[in-house]
XYZ file of C-alpha atoms in Angstrom:
775
model
C 126.357 16.774 -75.396
C 125.133 13.257 -74.510
C 121.781 12.938 -72.738
C 121.865 12.288 -68.998
C 121.455 8.738 -67.738
C 119.087 7.799 -64.918
C 119.533 4.628 -62.853
C 116.364 2.739 -61.926
C 116.099 -0.429 -59.848
C 113.159 -2.801 -60.287
C 112.105 -5.655 -58.017
C 110.863 -8.336 -60.435
C 108.545 -11.198 -59.486
C 108.072 -14.506 -61.253
C 111.693 -15.261 -62.220
C 112.477 -18.925 -61.606
C 115.285 -19.858 -63.999
C 117.822 -18.637 -66.534
C 115.153 -18.602 -69.228
C 113.167 -16.108 -67.163
C 116.252 -13.908 -66.760
C 116.804 -13.921 -70.504
C 113.152 -13.067 -71.161
C 113.159 -10.188 -68.645
C 116.418 -8.807 -70.008
C 115.203 -8.983 -73.615
C 111.924 -7.291 -72.678
C 113.738 -4.471 -70.893
C 116.220 -3.839 -73.696
C 113.345 -3.658 -76.204
C 111.853 -0.677 -74.359
C 112.639 2.831 -75.650
C 115.308 4.690 -73.697
C 116.770 1.614 -71.983
C 120.531 1.714 -72.554
C 121.514 -1.170 -70.291
C 119.719 -3.830 -68.228
C 121.351 -6.068 -65.624
C 119.033 -8.739 -64.230
C 119.859 -10.790 -61.125
C 118.038 -14.086 -60.550
C 119.282 -14.396 -56.965
C 118.048 -10.998 -55.721
C 115.227 -10.935 -58.313
C 116.090 -7.387 -59.273
C 116.916 -5.451 -62.429
C 119.183 -2.368 -62.689
C 118.415 -0.142 -65.651
C 120.279 2.740 -67.238
C 117.610 4.952 -68.802
C 118.042 7.944 -71.074
C 116.391 10.850 -69.275
C 113.447 12.212 -71.224
C 113.227 9.232 -73.602
C 112.160 6.495 -71.198
C 108.934 5.765 -69.342
C 109.257 3.631 -66.217
C 105.507 2.907 -66.218
C 105.805 1.617 -69.784
C 108.687 -0.646 -68.754
C 106.656 -2.025 -65.831
C 103.659 -2.663 -68.106
C 105.835 -4.497 -70.644
C 107.202 -6.766 -67.908
C 103.727 -7.433 -66.510
C 102.497 -8.370 -69.997
C 105.291 -10.960 -70.213
C 104.281 -12.481 -66.887
C 106.871 -10.717 -64.696
C 105.128 -8.098 -62.526
C 107.622 -5.571 -61.147
C 107.764 -2.423 -59.074
C 110.296 0.374 -58.833
C 112.549 0.415 -55.787
C 113.185 3.758 -54.136
C 116.913 4.477 -53.927
C 116.177 6.969 -51.136
C 114.529 4.355 -48.911
C 116.166 3.619 -45.543
C 119.090 1.234 -45.732
C 117.904 -2.365 -45.887
C 114.217 -1.392 -45.792
C 113.302 -3.354 -48.915
C 114.957 -6.540 -47.740
C 113.512 -6.235 -44.241
C 110.003 -5.637 -45.553
C 110.042 -8.694 -47.786
C 111.798 -11.095 -45.438
C 108.922 -12.096 -43.128
C 106.171 -12.664 -45.740
C 108.643 -14.479 -47.965
C 109.812 -16.796 -45.204
C 106.276 -17.570 -44.044
C 105.339 -18.464 -47.604
C 108.418 -20.678 -47.946
C 107.780 -22.528 -44.680
C 104.135 -23.099 -45.633
C 105.371 -24.414 -48.988
C 107.714 -26.787 -47.150
C 104.894 -28.153 -44.972
C 102.667 -28.731 -48.002
C 105.527 -30.466 -49.838
C 106.221 -32.809 -46.918
C 102.518 -33.702 -46.556
C 102.277 -34.490 -50.274
C 105.398 -36.653 -50.135
C 104.157 -38.469 -47.038
C 100.790 -39.291 -48.598
C 102.494 -40.442 -51.808
C 104.871 -42.732 -49.928
C 101.990 -44.191 -47.878
C 100.079 -44.751 -51.092
C 103.012 -46.605 -52.658
C 103.496 -48.770 -49.557
C 99.786 -49.588 -49.448
C 99.758 -50.543 -53.126
C 102.738 -52.794 -52.618
C 101.018 -54.591 -49.743
C 103.459 -53.373 -47.087
C 100.714 -51.445 -45.280
C 97.031 -52.162 -44.808
C 95.531 -48.768 -45.624
C 92.497 -49.396 -47.854
C 91.542 -45.734 -48.164
C 95.009 -44.407 -48.972
C 95.676 -47.319 -51.296
C 92.485 -46.838 -53.287
C 92.375 -45.350 -56.748
C 89.656 -42.736 -55.935
C 91.772 -41.430 -53.053
C 94.819 -40.947 -55.286
C 92.729 -39.308 -57.999
C 91.229 -36.916 -55.430
C 94.649 -36.201 -53.885
C 96.169 -35.463 -57.308
C 93.286 -33.108 -58.152
C 93.626 -31.226 -54.860
C 97.431 -31.042 -55.287
C 97.171 -29.568 -58.790
C 94.502 -27.037 -57.850
C 96.160 -26.132 -54.528
C 99.977 -25.990 -54.251
C 100.369 -26.780 -57.941
C 98.041 -23.953 -58.980
C 100.655 -21.144 -58.969
C 103.052 -23.354 -60.953
C 100.413 -24.118 -63.594
C 99.265 -20.491 -63.802
C 102.858 -19.220 -64.006
C 103.730 -21.779 -66.674
C 100.730 -20.866 -68.816
C 101.393 -17.133 -68.418
C 105.024 -17.596 -69.439
C 104.038 -19.699 -72.453
C 101.446 -17.157 -73.573
C 104.083 -14.425 -73.305
C 106.477 -16.468 -75.444
C 108.981 -16.896 -72.592
C 108.825 -20.513 -71.476
C 110.079 -21.008 -67.935
C 110.753 -23.725 -65.389
C 107.102 -23.482 -64.364
C 106.149 -24.212 -67.974
C 108.144 -27.459 -68.007
C 107.014 -28.624 -64.567
C 103.397 -27.622 -65.251
C 103.427 -29.452 -68.575
C 104.893 -32.578 -66.975
C 102.490 -32.603 -64.016
C 99.389 -31.867 -66.071
C 100.389 -34.467 -68.697
C 100.712 -37.143 -66.022
C 97.385 -36.112 -64.479
C 95.499 -35.970 -67.788
C 96.943 -39.317 -68.918
C 95.849 -40.909 -65.633
C 92.403 -39.329 -65.926
C 92.026 -40.728 -69.459
C 93.077 -44.163 -68.220
C 90.548 -43.926 -65.378
C 87.624 -42.837 -67.574
C 88.567 -44.939 -70.618
C 90.169 -48.201 -69.422
C 90.340 -49.614 -72.960
C 93.449 -47.500 -73.788
C 95.535 -49.808 -71.596
C 97.479 -46.992 -69.907
C 98.475 -47.157 -66.254
C 96.867 -44.720 -63.816
C 99.728 -42.861 -62.164
C 97.905 -40.275 -60.034
C 100.582 -40.769 -57.391
C 103.243 -39.324 -59.657
C 101.939 -35.730 -60.014
C 101.561 -35.607 -56.234
C 105.096 -36.846 -55.514
C 106.491 -34.730 -58.335
C 104.928 -31.552 -56.900
C 106.196 -32.505 -53.449
C 109.785 -32.791 -54.696
C 109.537 -29.580 -56.722
C 108.205 -27.601 -53.740
C 110.770 -29.148 -51.399
C 113.566 -28.320 -53.843
C 112.382 -24.733 -54.172
C 112.281 -24.315 -50.407
C 115.851 -25.601 -50.039
C 116.950 -23.457 -52.976
C 115.324 -20.328 -51.506
C 116.911 -20.996 -48.138
C 120.345 -21.360 -49.740
C 119.778 -18.270 -51.881
C 118.762 -16.287 -48.803
C 122.119 -17.136 -47.256
C 123.943 -15.767 -50.310
C 122.527 -12.295 -49.601
C 123.155 -12.295 -45.858
C 126.412 -10.338 -46.118
C 124.581 -7.416 -47.719
C 121.857 -7.536 -45.073
C 124.505 -7.546 -42.339
C 125.986 -4.391 -43.892
C 122.547 -2.783 -43.850
C 122.133 -3.652 -40.175
C 125.233 -1.602 -39.309
C 123.119 1.551 -39.341
C 121.151 2.028 -36.092
C 117.462 2.936 -36.143
C 117.715 5.873 -33.724
C 120.154 8.653 -32.826
C 120.666 11.053 -29.912
C 119.885 14.497 -31.362
C 121.599 17.353 -29.480
C 119.284 20.371 -29.340
C 120.393 24.009 -29.150
C 119.492 24.257 -25.450
C 121.672 21.281 -24.621
C 118.789 18.814 -24.288
C 119.091 15.386 -25.933
C 116.203 13.771 -27.807
C 116.026 10.230 -29.192
C 114.941 10.487 -32.863
C 114.693 8.263 -35.904
C 117.846 8.317 -38.053
C 115.706 9.156 -41.077
C 114.612 12.395 -39.403
C 118.153 13.795 -39.112
C 119.228 16.600 -41.440
C 122.680 17.939 -42.444
C 123.944 20.575 -40.033
C 122.352 19.042 -36.948
C 124.487 17.577 -34.158
C 124.220 14.165 -32.541
C 125.799 12.684 -29.444
C 127.563 9.311 -29.657
C 128.105 7.332 -26.487
C 130.750 4.623 -26.137
C 129.415 1.507 -27.857
C 127.108 3.412 -30.252
C 127.047 2.776 -33.973
C 127.488 5.987 -35.974
C 124.099 6.643 -37.649
C 125.161 9.157 -40.348
C 128.246 10.604 -41.993
C 129.623 13.536 -40.043
C 132.527 15.523 -38.629
C 133.601 15.321 -34.982
C 132.989 18.605 -33.136
C 133.840 17.584 -29.581
C 135.554 14.697 -27.852
C 138.222 12.155 -28.674
C 137.730 8.414 -29.010
C 138.838 5.279 -30.826
C 136.440 4.303 -33.629
C 136.219 0.812 -35.115
C 135.912 1.161 -38.915
C 136.674 -2.494 -39.709
C 133.083 -3.240 -40.741
C 133.441 -0.795 -43.658
C 137.130 -0.807 -44.557
C 138.516 -4.034 -43.131
C 141.074 -2.014 -41.155
C 141.973 -4.016 -38.016
C 143.249 -1.001 -36.045
C 140.756 1.588 -34.746
C 140.740 5.157 -36.027
C 141.632 7.845 -33.502
C 138.815 10.376 -33.824
C 139.231 13.972 -32.658
C 137.686 17.329 -33.605
C 137.782 17.657 -37.402
C 137.855 13.881 -38.092
C 135.325 12.665 -40.668
C 133.415 9.541 -39.667
C 131.205 7.281 -41.787
C 127.901 5.710 -40.834
C 128.170 2.127 -39.642
C 131.422 2.666 -37.713
C 131.490 1.851 -33.980
C 132.446 4.334 -31.254
C 134.614 2.395 -28.808
C 135.840 4.557 -25.937
C 134.195 7.847 -25.027
C 131.472 10.328 -25.910
C 131.678 12.241 -29.205
C 129.617 15.098 -30.607
C 129.148 14.772 -34.370
C 127.947 17.337 -36.892
C 125.777 15.647 -39.522
C 127.064 16.061 -43.094
C 125.268 13.307 -45.084
C 122.132 11.303 -44.341
C 120.096 8.512 -45.901
C 121.095 7.422 -49.379
C 124.039 9.875 -49.425
C 125.981 8.222 -46.586
C 129.068 6.136 -47.253
C 127.321 2.997 -45.982
C 124.321 3.494 -48.276
C 126.585 4.078 -51.285
C 128.573 0.932 -50.459
C 125.392 -1.145 -50.247
C 124.064 0.324 -53.499
C 127.373 -0.347 -55.211
C 127.362 -3.975 -54.017
C 123.743 -4.466 -55.145
C 124.600 -3.108 -58.565
C 127.723 -5.258 -58.706
C 125.643 -8.353 -58.010
C 123.383 -7.460 -60.938
C 126.217 -6.883 -63.424
C 126.898 -10.094 -65.294
C 130.265 -11.675 -65.814
C 131.034 -12.355 -69.500
C 131.232 -16.072 -68.711
C 127.558 -15.912 -67.713
C 126.507 -14.832 -71.195
C 126.728 -18.347 -72.656
C 124.688 -19.844 -69.810
C 121.980 -17.187 -70.155
C 121.775 -17.641 -73.928
C 121.493 -21.409 -73.522
C 118.964 -21.136 -70.685
C 116.843 -18.719 -72.708
C 116.336 -21.334 -75.452
C 116.577 -24.347 -73.194
C 112.847 -24.768 -72.507
C 112.041 -24.917 -76.222
C 114.739 -27.542 -76.734
C 113.410 -29.627 -73.844
C 109.847 -29.550 -75.178
C 111.223 -30.572 -78.578
C 113.160 -33.433 -76.989
C 110.085 -34.538 -75.004
C 107.994 -34.583 -78.174
C 110.692 -36.496 -80.053
C 110.949 -38.973 -77.147
C 107.181 -39.526 -77.192
C 107.037 -40.093 -80.954
C 110.104 -42.364 -80.953
C 108.919 -44.733 -78.232
C 105.312 -44.722 -79.410
C 105.970 -45.318 -83.104
C 109.286 -47.187 -83.118
C 111.042 -47.967 -79.826
C 108.447 -50.200 -78.168
C 108.045 -52.293 -81.343
C 111.805 -52.638 -81.849
C 112.533 -53.508 -78.181
C 109.331 -55.112 -76.890
C 111.051 -56.136 -73.665
C 111.122 -52.493 -72.499
C 107.385 -52.624 -71.776
C 108.258 -54.750 -68.731
C 111.379 -52.727 -67.898
C 110.454 -52.198 -64.285
C 109.342 -55.658 -63.393
C 110.563 -56.822 -59.957
C 114.316 -56.995 -59.684
C 115.069 -54.147 -62.063
C 117.248 -51.126 -61.087
C 116.149 -48.693 -58.391
C 115.847 -45.833 -60.884
C 112.639 -47.328 -62.258
C 111.361 -49.105 -59.164
C 109.908 -46.084 -57.404
C 106.309 -47.148 -57.996
C 104.459 -50.391 -57.350
C 100.956 -51.788 -57.575
C 101.191 -53.292 -61.087
C 98.280 -55.444 -62.111
C 98.928 -56.836 -65.591
C 95.693 -58.797 -65.546
C 93.475 -55.748 -65.915
C 93.070 -53.210 -68.684
C 93.228 -50.447 -66.089
C 95.637 -50.497 -63.159
C 97.068 -47.996 -60.717
C 100.809 -47.804 -60.794
C 103.476 -45.288 -61.369
C 105.245 -43.789 -64.316
C 107.971 -46.287 -64.966
C 106.207 -49.161 -63.264
C 105.878 -51.380 -66.290
C 103.862 -49.727 -69.065
C 101.846 -52.276 -71.006
C 101.429 -50.216 -74.210
C 103.774 -48.170 -76.397
C 101.624 -45.090 -75.717
C 101.978 -45.552 -71.949
C 105.758 -45.957 -72.189
C 106.054 -42.962 -74.507
C 104.051 -40.841 -72.077
C 106.108 -41.718 -69.020
C 109.438 -41.092 -70.769
C 108.387 -37.774 -72.312
C 107.052 -36.588 -68.948
C 110.330 -37.583 -67.278
C 112.204 -35.482 -69.863
C 110.023 -32.462 -69.102
C 110.540 -32.793 -65.362
C 114.229 -33.624 -65.163
C 115.311 -30.676 -67.324
C 116.818 -27.928 -65.204
C 117.519 -24.464 -66.579
C 117.425 -23.336 -62.937
C 120.947 -24.634 -62.354
C 122.166 -22.849 -65.492
C 120.542 -19.600 -64.424
C 121.872 -19.803 -60.867
C 125.390 -21.042 -61.675
C 127.011 -17.625 -62.030
C 124.864 -15.081 -60.118
C 124.896 -17.083 -56.876
C 128.699 -17.146 -56.855
C 128.916 -13.443 -57.768
C 126.429 -12.574 -55.022
C 128.356 -14.497 -52.380
C 131.713 -13.124 -53.559
C 130.665 -9.465 -53.685
C 128.935 -9.676 -50.306
C 131.944 -11.396 -48.747
C 134.303 -8.830 -50.290
C 132.163 -5.892 -49.130
C 132.371 -7.085 -45.521
C 136.155 -6.932 -45.858
C 136.159 -3.488 -47.472
C 136.747 -4.661 -51.064
C 134.183 -3.309 -53.518
C 134.007 -5.094 -56.880
C 131.804 -3.203 -59.345
C 130.350 -6.347 -60.929
C 130.803 -9.902 -62.111
C 132.673 -8.629 -65.157
C 135.217 -6.971 -62.852
C 135.681 -10.174 -60.855
C 136.300 -12.142 -64.039
C 138.851 -9.566 -65.230
C 140.591 -9.551 -61.825
C 140.862 -13.342 -61.907
C 142.707 -13.244 -65.233
C 145.219 -10.456 -64.547
C 148.807 -10.938 -65.711
C 150.426 -7.570 -64.956
C 149.862 -5.028 -62.172
C 151.114 -1.442 -62.521
C 151.420 0.714 -59.393
C 151.385 4.445 -59.000
C 154.017 5.431 -56.429
C 152.708 8.302 -54.317
C 149.740 7.376 -52.176
C 149.796 3.753 -53.333
C 153.158 2.169 -52.554
C 153.836 5.074 -50.229
C 151.572 6.644 -47.626
C 151.140 9.849 -49.601
C 152.199 11.854 -46.539
C 155.761 13.049 -47.298
C 158.069 14.260 -44.534
C 161.121 16.500 -44.462
C 164.163 14.229 -44.106
C 167.128 16.624 -44.710
C 167.895 20.345 -45.094
C 170.816 21.968 -46.931
C 171.608 25.551 -45.900
C 173.420 27.737 -43.380
C 170.275 28.543 -41.372
C 167.845 25.564 -41.606
C 165.218 27.080 -39.267
C 165.072 30.382 -41.162
C 164.900 28.536 -44.488
C 161.991 26.323 -43.284
C 160.188 29.331 -41.789
C 160.258 31.179 -45.132
C 159.183 28.108 -47.118
C 156.381 27.103 -44.745
C 155.059 30.673 -44.528
C 154.768 30.918 -48.302
C 153.223 27.419 -48.567
C 150.628 27.875 -45.799
C 147.825 28.519 -48.310
C 148.810 25.599 -50.578
C 147.270 22.116 -50.459
C 150.183 20.382 -52.215
C 151.562 17.312 -50.339
C 155.034 18.897 -50.264
C 153.538 22.031 -48.695
C 152.009 19.840 -45.992
C 155.455 18.340 -45.288
C 157.033 21.798 -44.940
C 154.266 23.008 -42.629
C 154.469 19.867 -40.507
C 158.240 20.259 -40.100
C 157.851 23.939 -39.168
C 155.282 22.969 -36.555
C 157.576 20.254 -35.198
C 160.374 22.821 -34.821
C 157.907 25.328 -33.295
C 158.594 27.944 -35.980
C 156.061 30.791 -36.187
C 154.605 31.384 -39.657
C 155.121 34.833 -41.169
C 152.449 36.819 -42.985
C 152.634 36.880 -46.791
C 151.380 39.075 -49.608
C 150.904 38.730 -53.353
C 151.429 34.941 -53.324
C 151.158 33.366 -56.775
C 151.238 29.713 -57.778
C 153.071 28.632 -60.925
C 151.379 25.357 -61.861
C 153.654 22.372 -61.547
C 156.637 24.527 -60.573
C 156.211 26.301 -57.240
C 155.142 29.535 -55.532
C 156.451 33.080 -55.258
C 155.425 35.957 -53.077
C 156.473 38.515 -50.456
C 157.126 37.335 -46.900
C 157.467 39.668 -43.879
C 161.128 40.181 -43.042
C 162.480 39.008 -46.411
C 164.522 41.553 -48.349
C 163.117 40.454 -51.736
C 160.536 38.191 -53.323
C 160.664 34.618 -51.990
C 160.570 31.659 -54.410
C 159.848 28.067 -53.310
C 159.712 25.246 -55.847
C 161.592 22.945 -58.157
C 165.344 23.664 -58.451
C 165.088 23.746 -62.259
C 162.367 26.398 -62.093
C 164.400 28.568 -59.710
C 167.341 28.414 -62.134
C 164.996 29.580 -64.906
C 164.063 32.524 -62.652
C 167.731 33.533 -62.444
C 168.656 31.860 -59.157
C 172.251 30.559 -59.189
C 172.861 27.154 -57.567
C 176.453 26.797 -56.339
C 178.484 23.614 -57.127
C 178.275 22.424 -53.495
C 174.478 22.728 -53.615
C 174.458 20.910 -56.987
C 176.437 18.033 -55.462
C 173.992 17.818 -52.552
C 171.071 17.939 -54.997
C 172.530 15.107 -57.104
C 172.898 12.900 -54.050
C 169.378 13.643 -52.711
C 167.087 10.610 -52.759
C 163.650 12.182 -52.367
C 161.891 15.188 -53.811
C 163.831 18.451 -53.391
C 162.357 21.910 -52.832
C 164.625 24.916 -53.393
C 164.136 28.181 -51.468
C 165.461 31.555 -52.679
C 165.175 35.230 -51.711
C 165.422 37.268 -54.876
C 168.205 35.690 -56.957
C 170.030 34.224 -53.928
C 169.586 30.545 -53.048
C 168.867 30.171 -49.313
C 168.917 26.377 -49.279
C 167.406 23.042 -50.319
C 164.904 20.795 -48.534
C 164.716 17.037 -49.119
C 161.216 15.594 -48.740
C 160.523 11.859 -48.865
C 157.332 9.916 -48.823
C 157.171 6.930 -46.469
C 156.631 3.377 -47.689
C 153.496 1.640 -46.525
C 154.526 -0.839 -43.810
C 152.749 -3.732 -45.557
C 153.943 -3.028 -49.114
C 156.852 -5.506 -49.252
C 154.894 -8.628 -48.180
C 151.979 -7.586 -50.424
C 154.243 -7.346 -53.488
C 155.880 -10.652 -52.593
C 152.492 -12.366 -52.518
C 151.523 -10.871 -55.882
C 154.778 -12.119 -57.403
C 154.177 -15.586 -55.927
C 150.868 -15.637 -57.822
C 152.769 -15.211 -61.097
C 151.933 -11.542 -61.667
C 154.393 -9.151 -63.307
C 154.743 -5.830 -61.417
C 155.711 -2.309 -62.528
C 155.832 1.211 -61.087
C 154.833 4.314 -63.080
C 155.534 7.615 -61.310
C 155.822 11.293 -61.992
C 158.503 11.548 -59.289
C 162.238 12.115 -59.813
C 164.414 9.332 -61.216
C 166.529 8.971 -58.078
C 163.491 8.603 -55.819
C 161.807 6.013 -58.055
C 165.001 3.994 -58.543
C 165.661 3.971 -54.818
C 162.150 2.694 -54.140
C 162.572 0.077 -56.873
C 165.737 -1.223 -55.233
C 164.009 -1.413 -51.855
C 161.090 -3.403 -53.258
C 162.905 -5.635 -55.736
C 161.826 -4.029 -59.037
C 164.023 -4.420 -62.121
C 165.036 -1.236 -63.931
C 162.823 -2.099 -66.927
C 159.773 -2.198 -64.631
C 160.223 1.386 -63.412
C 158.977 4.608 -64.966
C 159.810 8.069 -63.594
C 158.983 11.682 -64.349
C 156.023 10.382 -66.389
C 153.269 12.754 -67.464
C 149.679 11.401 -67.424
C 149.669 10.902 -71.190
C 152.940 8.944 -70.966
C 151.384 6.632 -68.365
C 148.430 6.041 -70.672
C 150.730 5.298 -73.606
C 152.757 2.755 -71.616
C 149.587 1.118 -70.343
C 148.249 0.721 -73.873
C 151.517 -0.889 -74.953
C 151.318 -3.396 -72.085
C 147.665 -4.163 -72.821
C 148.530 -5.333 -76.308
C 150.219 -8.410 -74.839
C 148.794 -8.798 -71.324
C 145.753 -8.160 -69.171
C 146.830 -5.188 -67.054
C 145.588 -3.625 -63.817
C 146.478 -0.108 -62.676
C 146.619 0.543 -58.932
C 146.302 4.158 -57.777
C 144.860 6.302 -55.025
C 141.667 6.841 -56.999
C 141.900 10.638 -57.121
C 144.777 11.798 -59.326
C 145.048 8.548 -61.263
C 141.538 8.479 -62.766
C 142.682 8.493 -66.448
C 145.126 5.624 -65.910
C 142.589 3.676 -63.832
C 140.045 3.994 -66.633
C 142.534 3.035 -69.362
C 143.666 -0.244 -67.757
C 141.781 -3.528 -68.098
C 141.083 -3.155 -64.388
C 141.444 0.008 -62.336
C 142.100 -0.600 -58.637
C 141.734 2.308 -56.195
C 143.155 2.094 -52.678
C 142.132 4.162 -49.672
C 139.454 6.248 -51.359
C 137.059 6.089 -48.423
C 133.827 7.970 -48.976
C 134.738 8.936 -52.568
C 133.793 5.514 -53.927
C 130.764 6.798 -55.789
C 132.947 9.029 -57.974
C 135.831 6.632 -58.557
C 136.558 5.359 -62.030
C 138.070 2.155 -60.653
C 136.500 -1.273 -61.103
C 137.784 -2.466 -57.735
C 137.894 -0.190 -54.688
C 139.880 -1.266 -51.617
C 138.704 0.814 -48.663
C 141.231 1.620 -45.967
C 144.985 2.037 -46.273
C 146.228 -1.551 -46.359
C 147.944 -2.698 -49.550
C 147.930 -6.324 -48.377
C 144.200 -6.300 -49.150
C 145.099 -6.363 -52.856
C 146.484 -9.931 -53.088
C 143.620 -11.101 -50.857
C 141.027 -9.504 -53.166
C 142.636 -10.915 -56.333
C 142.793 -14.339 -54.675
C 139.056 -14.125 -53.935
C 138.420 -13.214 -57.592
C 140.330 -16.296 -58.767
C 138.474 -18.564 -56.341
C 135.190 -17.012 -57.488
C 135.885 -17.758 -61.138
C 136.827 -21.347 -60.240
C 133.456 -21.723 -58.488
C 131.633 -20.238 -61.501
C 133.322 -22.716 -63.836
C 132.537 -25.605 -61.477
C 128.871 -24.574 -61.365
C 128.603 -24.192 -65.143
C 130.316 -27.563 -65.626
C 127.825 -29.158 -63.228
C 124.796 -27.397 -64.754
C 125.698 -28.299 -68.339
C 126.953 -31.768 -67.392
C 123.834 -32.573 -65.391
C 121.561 -31.903 -68.365
C 123.860 -33.606 -70.882
C 123.853 -36.795 -68.782
C 120.374 -36.918 -67.269
C 118.273 -35.826 -70.262
C 119.331 -38.794 -72.457
C 118.714 -41.159 -69.527
C 115.249 -39.654 -69.002
C 114.554 -40.067 -72.726
C 115.228 -43.813 -72.391
C 118.727 -44.016 -73.887
C 119.711 -46.773 -71.389
C 116.361 -48.553 -71.363
C 117.013 -51.137 -74.138
C 120.575 -52.035 -73.068
C 120.419 -51.783 -69.260
C 116.737 -51.543 -68.411
C 117.346 -48.184 -66.664
C 114.311 -45.936 -66.625
C 114.206 -42.609 -64.808
C 110.832 -42.113 -63.146
C 109.446 -38.556 -62.902
C 109.579 -38.380 -59.073
C 113.266 -39.218 -59.135
C 113.645 -36.785 -62.031
C 112.020 -34.039 -59.916
C 114.343 -34.808 -57.023
C 117.404 -34.650 -59.276
C 116.170 -31.378 -60.751
C 115.920 -29.850 -57.279
C 119.302 -31.246 -56.230
C 121.003 -29.739 -59.284
C 119.883 -26.218 -58.304
C 120.735 -26.758 -54.647
C 124.177 -28.069 -55.598
C 125.222 -24.915 -57.455
C 123.983 -22.678 -54.624
C 125.770 -24.706 -51.932
C 128.937 -24.709 -54.036
C 128.707 -20.912 -54.190
C 128.296 -20.739 -50.406
C 131.509 -22.764 -50.070
C 133.334 -19.537 -51.017
C 132.798 -18.469 -47.408
C 134.991 -21.288 -46.171
C 138.610 -20.271 -45.440
């Protein structure tokens, strides 16, 4: 017997880029008992599957803290949305303060540049001591956390974005300090550059955080569907306003018109229309009456209801949906694996490139192309004209990186620092998870629950969709459509009486028809069920044992079926139930399931997307072929009277050539759903936590399926666009920063511009992900 698995969620601090994600994931997987770790840069969380009894959460937290990523365990029983709500205000205040600091730094840097260039008469701001003091304050103040984080990451052997930025800023500061104290080296003093660089980095992080916050809004909006209070109905009839968290199963609450339903429950009193669109995407309201099950987050529209509480807190349907979406956002798509592997080693490669750039221009480049030492003289391109104040007549001058280095060492320094700053593993790390976060949140608001980025990627590449018939293409609520026999009412009364204790869908159809005809049910004794065949037992008023079931089974029991009944049976289009008293056939009942009203347009849309469609059913040949003709299926795409193992065998055959999805009702089709490349469950409602499907479509609308697959395809397109941009940005900008275009075109990328481009690259991938929300 395999050991039980425990799910633990950690909120992880300190992750800034894809390299951080890789380091956190590697650290987690190295811990004993950790079977799986899914780390999300956007939500800064990690979902762990731990082997019960072999793992120590405290040990995992200590290992992360030692690597520079302090974390804490999130309680899965906490109120819905509590974690996000608790972190929102402090986080936003910190981000706004960061924005103000960034803007002040940029303003002072710009004023300093204008003063140096003679455009403004600001002696203090234009002086070298002022810039040295400003750079020192900037590094110790807003730059302090970046430097500390970079050093901590380097000491832990997991270089991060902070490591690169901290190395670039401190290198520029130290080089300027050396030039100030030791003028004979002939380096420029570029104290302005660390200040402007930090300003751009902080500004970029603010914009990135703001965009990332928007990616998680859909999940927060789901959490806000649960009200904070409820009207508890006491035993004496009094009503008390209580916190939702204080409610317990078995208690009763009163819901007024316009109230959100706070918990899962069953209606005891009242009748009203309930809007469930926020959970299932269903546009039409549900008619609630005594016995109707309602889920938390739904909206009572019309009149007062009394609800008996069945599930509270983390057990409610809304809480399970939110937890499923959070876990889906953490599960990586396979396409993300390459980006994470590259990002994990990216920082080391950048430091290597920066070192190579320094050595090349110091030892070889400046001697071979001496003209590059004046590359940013007046009139040169804008990319290297971001700093002014050059004074070639002095051994020491205050300028900017890229403002005309007079020595090979100075040029080598400015180019290597630009390489460190312009590199952006952030874009690589954000490229996939931002899109997955937006897509899963958007889908959840429409009632489509993807179980992870891997599921979205699979859904985007589907080639063949196989449907179960009953409960998927049909409503799963069969009705009696024809009766063969001399006394139809007597026949239905016998059959319904015997079936009244059965939960089979055909039994429901017989009972419903008996109720419609106002036939009283008779008492029964010694009722026995023959699995897969029917029932037999004694019914009051019947002269012998009554048998209700498949015609073939009744024949095996010695019941003779006359030729006229055989002809009627052969022509029947739905399922047929035979009824006999003793060995005498009383009659036959035809029962047909009803097609979903939206099935035809949904299948047409799937076909227009180039998907092959099939139907696998355990129903009779005539019924399946008739449905196939109605919906435009070819004979080769239909399967009837199929046992579960036959469905699995056919699915495996299809999977050898195509990527196949199986669509079922999520209850009886679990083996087939699990065997397909993608299992899709429709209309499973509150059973989502137990489903084996990768995609769950809440509600009863089949036209949600093409919409959900279309979203998956658009999501994968966005992921590929982001990865193309993230890789392309670094492939193009890093050589430019290293001076590849300096000898031929005089183009030099200054570190402030490099910092701005670095920020823009991250913001670009996040904004591109947010574009998924556009129609």
